[in-house]
XYZ file of C-alpha atoms in Angstrom:
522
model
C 73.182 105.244 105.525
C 72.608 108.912 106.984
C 76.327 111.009 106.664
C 75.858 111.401 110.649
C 75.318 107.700 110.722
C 78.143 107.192 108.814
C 80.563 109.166 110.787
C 80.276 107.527 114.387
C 81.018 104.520 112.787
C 84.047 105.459 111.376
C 84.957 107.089 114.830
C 84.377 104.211 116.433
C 86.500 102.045 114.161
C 89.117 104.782 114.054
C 89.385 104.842 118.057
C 89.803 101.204 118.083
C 92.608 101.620 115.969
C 94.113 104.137 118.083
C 94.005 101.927 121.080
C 95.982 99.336 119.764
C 98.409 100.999 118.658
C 98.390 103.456 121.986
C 98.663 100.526 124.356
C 101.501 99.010 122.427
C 103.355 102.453 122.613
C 102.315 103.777 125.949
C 103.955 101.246 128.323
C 107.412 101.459 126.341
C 107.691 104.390 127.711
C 106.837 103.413 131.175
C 108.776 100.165 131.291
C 111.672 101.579 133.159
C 109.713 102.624 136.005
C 107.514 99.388 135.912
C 110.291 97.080 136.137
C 111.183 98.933 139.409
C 107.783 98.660 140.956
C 107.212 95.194 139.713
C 110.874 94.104 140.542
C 110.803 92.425 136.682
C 114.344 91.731 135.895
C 116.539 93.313 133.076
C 116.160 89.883 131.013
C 112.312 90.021 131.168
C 111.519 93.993 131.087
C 110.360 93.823 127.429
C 107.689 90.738 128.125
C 104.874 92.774 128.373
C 105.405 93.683 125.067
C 106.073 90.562 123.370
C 103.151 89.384 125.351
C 100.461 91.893 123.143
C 102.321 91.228 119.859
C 102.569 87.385 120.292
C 98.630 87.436 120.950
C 98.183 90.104 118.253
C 99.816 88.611 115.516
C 98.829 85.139 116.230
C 95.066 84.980 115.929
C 94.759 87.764 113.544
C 94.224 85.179 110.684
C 91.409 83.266 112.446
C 89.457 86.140 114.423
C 89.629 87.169 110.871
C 87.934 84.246 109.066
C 85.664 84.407 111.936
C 84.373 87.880 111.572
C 83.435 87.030 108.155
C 81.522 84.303 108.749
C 79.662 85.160 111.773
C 79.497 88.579 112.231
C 81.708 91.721 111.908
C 79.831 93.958 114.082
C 79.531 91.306 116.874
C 83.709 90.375 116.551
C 84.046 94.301 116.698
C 82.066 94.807 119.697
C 83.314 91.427 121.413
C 87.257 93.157 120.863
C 86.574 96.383 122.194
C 84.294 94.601 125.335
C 87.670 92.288 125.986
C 89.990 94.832 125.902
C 88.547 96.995 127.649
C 88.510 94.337 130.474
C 92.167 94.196 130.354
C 93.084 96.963 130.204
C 91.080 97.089 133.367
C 92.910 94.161 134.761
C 96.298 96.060 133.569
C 95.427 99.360 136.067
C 95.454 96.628 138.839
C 98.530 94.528 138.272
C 100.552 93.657 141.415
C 103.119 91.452 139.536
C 105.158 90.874 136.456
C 103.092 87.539 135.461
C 99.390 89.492 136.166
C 100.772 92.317 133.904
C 102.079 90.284 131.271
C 99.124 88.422 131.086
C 96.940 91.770 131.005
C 98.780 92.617 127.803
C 98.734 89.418 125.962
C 94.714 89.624 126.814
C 94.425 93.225 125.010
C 96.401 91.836 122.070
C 94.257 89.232 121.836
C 91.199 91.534 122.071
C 92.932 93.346 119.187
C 93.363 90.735 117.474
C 89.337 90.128 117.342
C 88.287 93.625 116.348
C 90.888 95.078 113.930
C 89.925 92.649 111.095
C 86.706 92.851 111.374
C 86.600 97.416 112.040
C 88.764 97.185 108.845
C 86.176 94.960 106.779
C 83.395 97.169 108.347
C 85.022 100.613 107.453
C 85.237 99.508 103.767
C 81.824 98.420 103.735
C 80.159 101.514 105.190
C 81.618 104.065 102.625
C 79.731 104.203 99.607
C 81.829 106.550 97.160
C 85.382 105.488 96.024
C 86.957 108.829 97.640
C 84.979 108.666 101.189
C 86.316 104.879 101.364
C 89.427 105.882 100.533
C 89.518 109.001 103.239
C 87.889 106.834 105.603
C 90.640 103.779 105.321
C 93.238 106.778 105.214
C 92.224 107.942 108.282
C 91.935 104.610 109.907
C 95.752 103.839 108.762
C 96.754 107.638 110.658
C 95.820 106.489 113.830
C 98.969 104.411 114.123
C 101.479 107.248 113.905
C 98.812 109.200 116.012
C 98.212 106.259 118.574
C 101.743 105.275 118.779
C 102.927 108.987 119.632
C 100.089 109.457 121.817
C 101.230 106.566 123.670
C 104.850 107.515 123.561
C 103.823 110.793 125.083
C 101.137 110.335 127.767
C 103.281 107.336 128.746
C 105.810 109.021 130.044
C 103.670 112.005 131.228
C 101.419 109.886 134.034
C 105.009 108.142 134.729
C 106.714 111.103 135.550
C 103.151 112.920 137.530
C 100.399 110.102 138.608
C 101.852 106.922 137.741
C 102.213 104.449 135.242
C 98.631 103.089 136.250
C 96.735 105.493 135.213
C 98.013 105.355 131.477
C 95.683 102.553 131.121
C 92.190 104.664 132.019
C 93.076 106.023 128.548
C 92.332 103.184 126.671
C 89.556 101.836 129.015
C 87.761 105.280 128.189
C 87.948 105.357 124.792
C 86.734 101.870 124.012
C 83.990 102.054 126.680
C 83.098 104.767 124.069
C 83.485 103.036 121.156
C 81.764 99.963 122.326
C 78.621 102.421 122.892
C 78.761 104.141 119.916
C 79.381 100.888 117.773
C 76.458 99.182 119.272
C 74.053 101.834 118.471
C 75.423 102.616 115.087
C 77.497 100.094 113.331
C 74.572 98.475 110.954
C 73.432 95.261 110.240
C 73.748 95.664 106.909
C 77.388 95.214 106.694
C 76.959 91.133 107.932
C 74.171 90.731 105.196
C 76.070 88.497 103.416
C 75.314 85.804 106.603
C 71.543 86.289 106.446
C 71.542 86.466 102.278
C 74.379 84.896 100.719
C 75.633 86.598 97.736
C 74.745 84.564 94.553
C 77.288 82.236 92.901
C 78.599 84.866 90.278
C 79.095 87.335 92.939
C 79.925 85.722 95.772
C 84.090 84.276 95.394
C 86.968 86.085 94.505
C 87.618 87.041 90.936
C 84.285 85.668 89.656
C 84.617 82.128 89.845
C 81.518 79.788 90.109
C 80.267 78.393 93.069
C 81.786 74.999 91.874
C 85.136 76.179 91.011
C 84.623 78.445 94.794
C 84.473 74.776 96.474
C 87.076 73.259 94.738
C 89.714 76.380 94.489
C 89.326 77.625 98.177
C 87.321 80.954 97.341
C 84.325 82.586 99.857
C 83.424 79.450 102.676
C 79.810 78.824 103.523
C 78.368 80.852 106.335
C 79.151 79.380 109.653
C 81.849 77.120 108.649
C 85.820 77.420 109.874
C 88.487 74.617 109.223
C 89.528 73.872 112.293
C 92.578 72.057 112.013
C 93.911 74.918 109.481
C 92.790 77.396 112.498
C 94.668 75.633 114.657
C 97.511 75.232 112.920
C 98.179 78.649 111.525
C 97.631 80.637 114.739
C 99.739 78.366 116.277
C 102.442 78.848 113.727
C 101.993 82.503 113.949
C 102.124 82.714 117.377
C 105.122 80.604 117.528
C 107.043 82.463 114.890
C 105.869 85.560 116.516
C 107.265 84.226 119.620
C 110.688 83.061 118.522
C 111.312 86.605 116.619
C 110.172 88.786 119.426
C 111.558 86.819 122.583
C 114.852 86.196 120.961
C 116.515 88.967 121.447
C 115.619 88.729 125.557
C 116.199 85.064 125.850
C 119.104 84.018 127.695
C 121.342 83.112 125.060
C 120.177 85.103 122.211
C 118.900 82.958 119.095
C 120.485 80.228 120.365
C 118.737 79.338 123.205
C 117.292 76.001 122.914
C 113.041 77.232 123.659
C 113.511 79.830 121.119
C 114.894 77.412 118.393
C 112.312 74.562 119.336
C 109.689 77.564 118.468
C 111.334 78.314 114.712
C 111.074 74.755 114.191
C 107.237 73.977 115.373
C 106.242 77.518 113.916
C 108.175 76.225 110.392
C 106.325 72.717 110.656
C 102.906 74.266 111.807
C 103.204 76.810 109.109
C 104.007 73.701 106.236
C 101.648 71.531 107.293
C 98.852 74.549 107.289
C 99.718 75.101 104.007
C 100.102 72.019 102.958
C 96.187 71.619 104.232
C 94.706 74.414 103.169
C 96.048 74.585 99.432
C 95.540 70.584 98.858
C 92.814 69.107 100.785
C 90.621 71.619 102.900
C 87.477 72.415 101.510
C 86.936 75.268 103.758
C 90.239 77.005 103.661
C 90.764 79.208 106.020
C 92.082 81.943 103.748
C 90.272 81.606 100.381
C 93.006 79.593 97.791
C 92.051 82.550 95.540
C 92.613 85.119 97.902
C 96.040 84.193 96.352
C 95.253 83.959 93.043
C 94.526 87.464 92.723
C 96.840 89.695 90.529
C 99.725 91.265 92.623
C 98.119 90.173 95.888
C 101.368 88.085 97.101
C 103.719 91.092 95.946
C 101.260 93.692 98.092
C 101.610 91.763 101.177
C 105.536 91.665 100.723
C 106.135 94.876 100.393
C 103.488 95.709 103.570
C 105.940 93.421 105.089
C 109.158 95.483 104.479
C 107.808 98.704 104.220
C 106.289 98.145 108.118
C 110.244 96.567 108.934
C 111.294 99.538 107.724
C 109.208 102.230 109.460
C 108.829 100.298 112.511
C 112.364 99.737 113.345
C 113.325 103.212 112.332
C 110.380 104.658 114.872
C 111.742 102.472 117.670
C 115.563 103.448 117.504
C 114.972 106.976 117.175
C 112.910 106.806 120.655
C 116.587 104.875 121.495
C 118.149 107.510 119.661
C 116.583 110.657 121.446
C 116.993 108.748 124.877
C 120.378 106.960 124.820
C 122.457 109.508 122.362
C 121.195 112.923 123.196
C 120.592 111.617 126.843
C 117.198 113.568 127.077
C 113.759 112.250 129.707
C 111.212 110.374 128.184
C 108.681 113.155 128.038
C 111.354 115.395 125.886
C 111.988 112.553 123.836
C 108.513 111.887 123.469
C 107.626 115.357 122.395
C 110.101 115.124 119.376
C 107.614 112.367 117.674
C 104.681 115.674 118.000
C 105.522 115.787 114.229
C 105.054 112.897 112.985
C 101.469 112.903 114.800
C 100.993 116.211 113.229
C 102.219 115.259 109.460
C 100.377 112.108 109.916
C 97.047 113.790 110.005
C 97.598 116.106 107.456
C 98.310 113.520 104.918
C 95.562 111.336 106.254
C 93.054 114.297 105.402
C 94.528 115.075 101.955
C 94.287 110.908 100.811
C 90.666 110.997 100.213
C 90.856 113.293 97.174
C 95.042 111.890 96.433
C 93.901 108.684 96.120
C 91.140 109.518 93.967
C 92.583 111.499 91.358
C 95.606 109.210 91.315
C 94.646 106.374 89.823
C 97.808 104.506 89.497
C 98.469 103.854 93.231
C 101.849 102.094 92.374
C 102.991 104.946 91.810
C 102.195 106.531 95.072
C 103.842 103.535 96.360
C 107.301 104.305 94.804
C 107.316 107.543 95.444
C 106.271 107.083 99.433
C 108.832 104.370 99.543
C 111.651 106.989 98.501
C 110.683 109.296 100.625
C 111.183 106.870 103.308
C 114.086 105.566 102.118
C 115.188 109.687 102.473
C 114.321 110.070 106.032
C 116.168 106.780 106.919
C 119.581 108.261 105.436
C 118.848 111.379 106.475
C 118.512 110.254 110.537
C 121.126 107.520 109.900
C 123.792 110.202 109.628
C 122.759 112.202 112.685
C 125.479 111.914 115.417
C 126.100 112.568 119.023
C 125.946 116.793 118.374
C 123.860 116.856 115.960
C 120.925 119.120 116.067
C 117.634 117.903 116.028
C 116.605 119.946 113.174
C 119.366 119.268 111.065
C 118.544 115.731 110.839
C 116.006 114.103 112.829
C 113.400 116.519 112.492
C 113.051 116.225 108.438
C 113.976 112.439 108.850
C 110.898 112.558 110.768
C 108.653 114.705 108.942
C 109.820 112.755 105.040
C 109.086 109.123 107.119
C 105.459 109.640 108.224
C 104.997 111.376 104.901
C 106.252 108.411 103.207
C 104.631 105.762 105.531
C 101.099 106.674 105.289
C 101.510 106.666 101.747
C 102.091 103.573 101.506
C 100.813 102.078 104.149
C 97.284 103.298 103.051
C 97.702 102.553 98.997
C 97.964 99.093 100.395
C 95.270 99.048 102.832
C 92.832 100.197 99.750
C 94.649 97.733 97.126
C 94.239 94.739 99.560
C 90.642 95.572 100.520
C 88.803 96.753 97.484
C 90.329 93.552 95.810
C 88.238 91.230 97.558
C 84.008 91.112 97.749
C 82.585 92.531 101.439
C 82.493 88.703 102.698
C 86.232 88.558 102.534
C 87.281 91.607 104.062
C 87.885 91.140 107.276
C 90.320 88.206 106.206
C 91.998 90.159 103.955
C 92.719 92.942 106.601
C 93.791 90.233 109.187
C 96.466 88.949 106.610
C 97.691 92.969 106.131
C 98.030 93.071 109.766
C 99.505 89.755 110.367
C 102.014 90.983 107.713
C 102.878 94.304 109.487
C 103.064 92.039 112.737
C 105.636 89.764 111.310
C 107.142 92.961 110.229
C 107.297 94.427 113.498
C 108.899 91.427 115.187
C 111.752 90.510 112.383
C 113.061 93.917 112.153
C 113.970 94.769 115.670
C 115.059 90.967 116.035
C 117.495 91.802 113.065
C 118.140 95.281 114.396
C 119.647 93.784 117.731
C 122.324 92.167 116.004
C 123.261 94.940 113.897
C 123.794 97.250 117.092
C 125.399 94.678 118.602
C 127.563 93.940 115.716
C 128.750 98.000 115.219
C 129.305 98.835 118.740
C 131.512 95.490 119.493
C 134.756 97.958 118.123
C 133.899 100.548 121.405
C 135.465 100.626 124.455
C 132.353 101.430 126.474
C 129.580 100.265 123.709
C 126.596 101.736 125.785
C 128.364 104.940 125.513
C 126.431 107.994 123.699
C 128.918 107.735 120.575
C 129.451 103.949 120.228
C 124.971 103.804 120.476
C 124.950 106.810 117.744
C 127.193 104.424 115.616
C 124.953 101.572 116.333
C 121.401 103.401 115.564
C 123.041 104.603 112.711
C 123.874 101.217 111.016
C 120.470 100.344 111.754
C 118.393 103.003 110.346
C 120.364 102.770 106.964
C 119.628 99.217 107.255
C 115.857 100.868 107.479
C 116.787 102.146 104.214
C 117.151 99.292 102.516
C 114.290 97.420 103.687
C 112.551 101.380 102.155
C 113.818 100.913 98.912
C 113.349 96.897 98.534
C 109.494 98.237 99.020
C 110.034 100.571 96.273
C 111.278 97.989 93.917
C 108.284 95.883 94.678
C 105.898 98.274 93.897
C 108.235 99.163 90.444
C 107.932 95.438 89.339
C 104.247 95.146 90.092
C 103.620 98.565 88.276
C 105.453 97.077 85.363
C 103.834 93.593 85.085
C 100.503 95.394 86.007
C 101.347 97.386 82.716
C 101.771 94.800 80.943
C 99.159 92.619 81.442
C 96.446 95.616 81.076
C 95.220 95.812 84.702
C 96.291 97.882 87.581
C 97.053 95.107 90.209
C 94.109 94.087 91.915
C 91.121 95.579 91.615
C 88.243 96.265 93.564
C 85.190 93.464 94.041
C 82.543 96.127 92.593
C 79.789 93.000 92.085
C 79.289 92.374 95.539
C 79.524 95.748 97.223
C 76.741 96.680 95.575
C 74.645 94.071 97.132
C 75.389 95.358 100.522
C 76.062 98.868 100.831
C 72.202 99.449 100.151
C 70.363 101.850 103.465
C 69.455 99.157 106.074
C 66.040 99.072 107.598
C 65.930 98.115 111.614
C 66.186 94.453 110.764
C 69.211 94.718 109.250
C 67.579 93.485 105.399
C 69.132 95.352 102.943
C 67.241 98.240 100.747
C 68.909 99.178 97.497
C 69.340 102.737 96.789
């Protein structure tokens, strides 16, 4: 594929990256003003974000399985097309209930086109250190997204309204959808029209019997359905109970949030239960599982996202609630991270290719996080901002992106090109979970440390209360860390470098494409 070619792809997949994470980011900092206009009560303020996430991380797993088997382009394009609907629909809300339902529709539309854009970006690239750049870049555009949003949030708050936040978005994927239509190749579905011979075609090289009986790459065209339905609906559920906990009216306790643990925990079993003993379409290939390290990798993209996630959030808090500043000058503190974030982005390409063990990128990443956790967990009501939040900020995305993309290319090289797209749906649903049981922790560790105060929503009793949280960060930094140590150990050990990439069947597909999409070797 022509270099040009090549390059509005990965655009395109970037910006739909960016969105996500944008519209995630952009109304947090416009909730306060929303709630006014909207008249949404204190209790149900933070819907419209539980609304994206719940639809996010819910059908990740099966918009996943179904890019694979019929069609990553089309599952990209069909994303971008339904958000960008949405976040149509989200300019025009009049109500609480219109706007909630805007957002949950643009997760879901997320949810559609991030598996598939990830299974497509590692596709496309043909050289070990342009796929590597490329997924590098694609993992920046959450730092850059998420302060994007944070910024221009409260910018069209604060001039033209909240409203208009939401053109941003609409624009960009009206762009992407172009560009991705007219450059996006066949060639990355030709799997569909040519299915990859036996030898090639599962998970660490089984045969096409032992693919049938051991769960490995389905036949094109074919979903379980009952697994679908039961795993998104676990998901969703769990998703549900972590994220509207903290807003429900009695905490953890109220009764709708503990009937949702309990069907997501029974939806969950019985999927399992399913898929691993009597499905002969899994939804997730059983050897997805199988493969060296891969359980360990999506653990520690689990705690590593709890960690960086929950520290991002509380330092917004932080910023807002401790140094009392406006949204726009808290906002403009996250510039950094934006900044750092793309530097490191560039620079992976050639990192990642020169350093071979990525475990050990991993460790040190995860201590560098770990750093900027302390570091901003210290930070009190005087403190400056570049004593302690600035570096805490700087080491963080530094550390994040490190990780976050040695995991990206560990969990996607692993599997062949007709797995990809469920692979990077079970990253993201990981990173989801993430997302939701760290701030549903965090909430009852501020509560917990500002209980001694007299006034706990004062600026010192909150700095206390951050504080406890972003060591907590910490923790969940270095339990990453120790992941990645054990893995690099065992990995040692057994003569193999965690999981490694599916070689065999990229070469069948990342051949030049003629204009019916067949496949030309090089």
């Amino acid at each position: 594929m022509a270099p040009t070619r090549t390059s509005l792809v990965t655009a395109s997949l970037c910006v739909s990256q960016f969105v996500v994470t944008y519209a995630n980011s952009c109304i947090t900092a416009a909730l306060p003003t929303i709630a006014v206009e909207l008249n949404i009560s204190d209790a149900n303020i933070q819907w419209p974000i539980i609304a994206f996430s719940i639809a996010y991380g819910g059908f990740l797993v099966l918009f996943g399985r179904i890019a694979d088997q019929f069609g990553k382009k089309r599952m990209q394009l069909v994303g971008l097309a339904w958000s960008l609907i949405w976040a149509l629909v989200a300019v025009f809300s009049r109500n609480e209930i219109m706007l909630d339902i805007a957002m949950a529709m643009q997760g879901l539309g997320a949810a559609i086109g991030i598996p598939a854009a990830l299974g497509i970006m590692s596709v496309i690239h043909t050289t070990e250190q342009s796929r590597n750049a490329a997924i590098s870049f694609f993992g920046a555009m959450n730092p850059l997204g998420a302060v994007s949003g944070i910024i221009l949030g409260a910018v069209f708050t604060q001039t033209v309204g909240w409203r208009y936040m939401f053109f941003v978005p609409l624009a960009l994927e009206a762009l992407a959808l172009v560009v991705g239509a007219l450059s996006i190749p066949a060639s990355v579905d030709h799997h569909l029209q040519n299915p990859v011979k036996s030898e090639e075609s599962s998970l660490e090289g089984t045969s096409q019997e032992q693919d049938v009986d051991n769960g490995g790459s389905q036949t094109k065209g074919r979903v379980n359905g009952l697994g679908a339905v039961l795993i998104t609906a676990g998901f969703t559920l769990l998703t549900f109970a972590l994220a509207g906990g903290p807003v429900a009216p009695d905490s953890y306790k109220t009764s709708y949030i503990i009937a949702a643990f309990l069907l997501a925990a029974l939806s969950l079993i019985a999927y399992v239960l399913l898929e691993f003993k009597f499905a002969k379409n899994p939804l997730v290939p059983r050897t997805f599982w199988k493969i060296p390290g891969m359980p360990l990798l999506m653990a520690m993209a689990l705690v590593v996202q709890m960690s960086f996630f929950s520290l991002a959030t509380y330092c917004t808090f932080f910023f807002q609630r401790v140094y009392l500043e406006t949204p726009l000058t808290a906002a403009l503190h996250f510039v950094p991270i934006a900044i750092m974030g793309f530097i490191v982005a560039t620079l992976s390409g050639y990192i990642f290719t020169h350093v071979r063990n990525l475990f050990a990128l991993i460790v040190f990443g995860s201590c560098l996080l770990a750093a900027a956790c302390a570091i901003f967990g210290t930070a009190g009501v005087d403190t400056s901002y570049w004593v302690h939040p600035f570096p805490g900020l700087i080491l963080s995305v530094t550390g994040f992106e490190l990780i976050f993309n040695s995991l990206s290319i560990k969990i996607i090289t692993a599997v062949p090109p007709s797995d990809r797209a469920i692979a990077g749906a079970m990253f993201n649903t990981c990173v989801q979970l993430g997302q939701a049981l760290t701030l549903s922790i965090a909430v009852a560790v501020v509560s917990t440390a500002t209980d001694g105060y007299a006034d706990p929503t004062s600026p010192q009793a909150l700095a206390a209360g951050y504080g406890r949280v972003l060591l907590m960060d910490c923790g969940f930094a270095v339990a990453a860390g120790l992941l990645a140590c054990f893995e690099w150990v065992r990995s040692a050990r057994t003569g193999a470098a965690g999981p490694t990439s599916a070689r065999k069947d990229e070469d069948v597909v990342l051949g030049e494409s003629n204009d019916e999409g067949v496949v030309e070797g090089k």
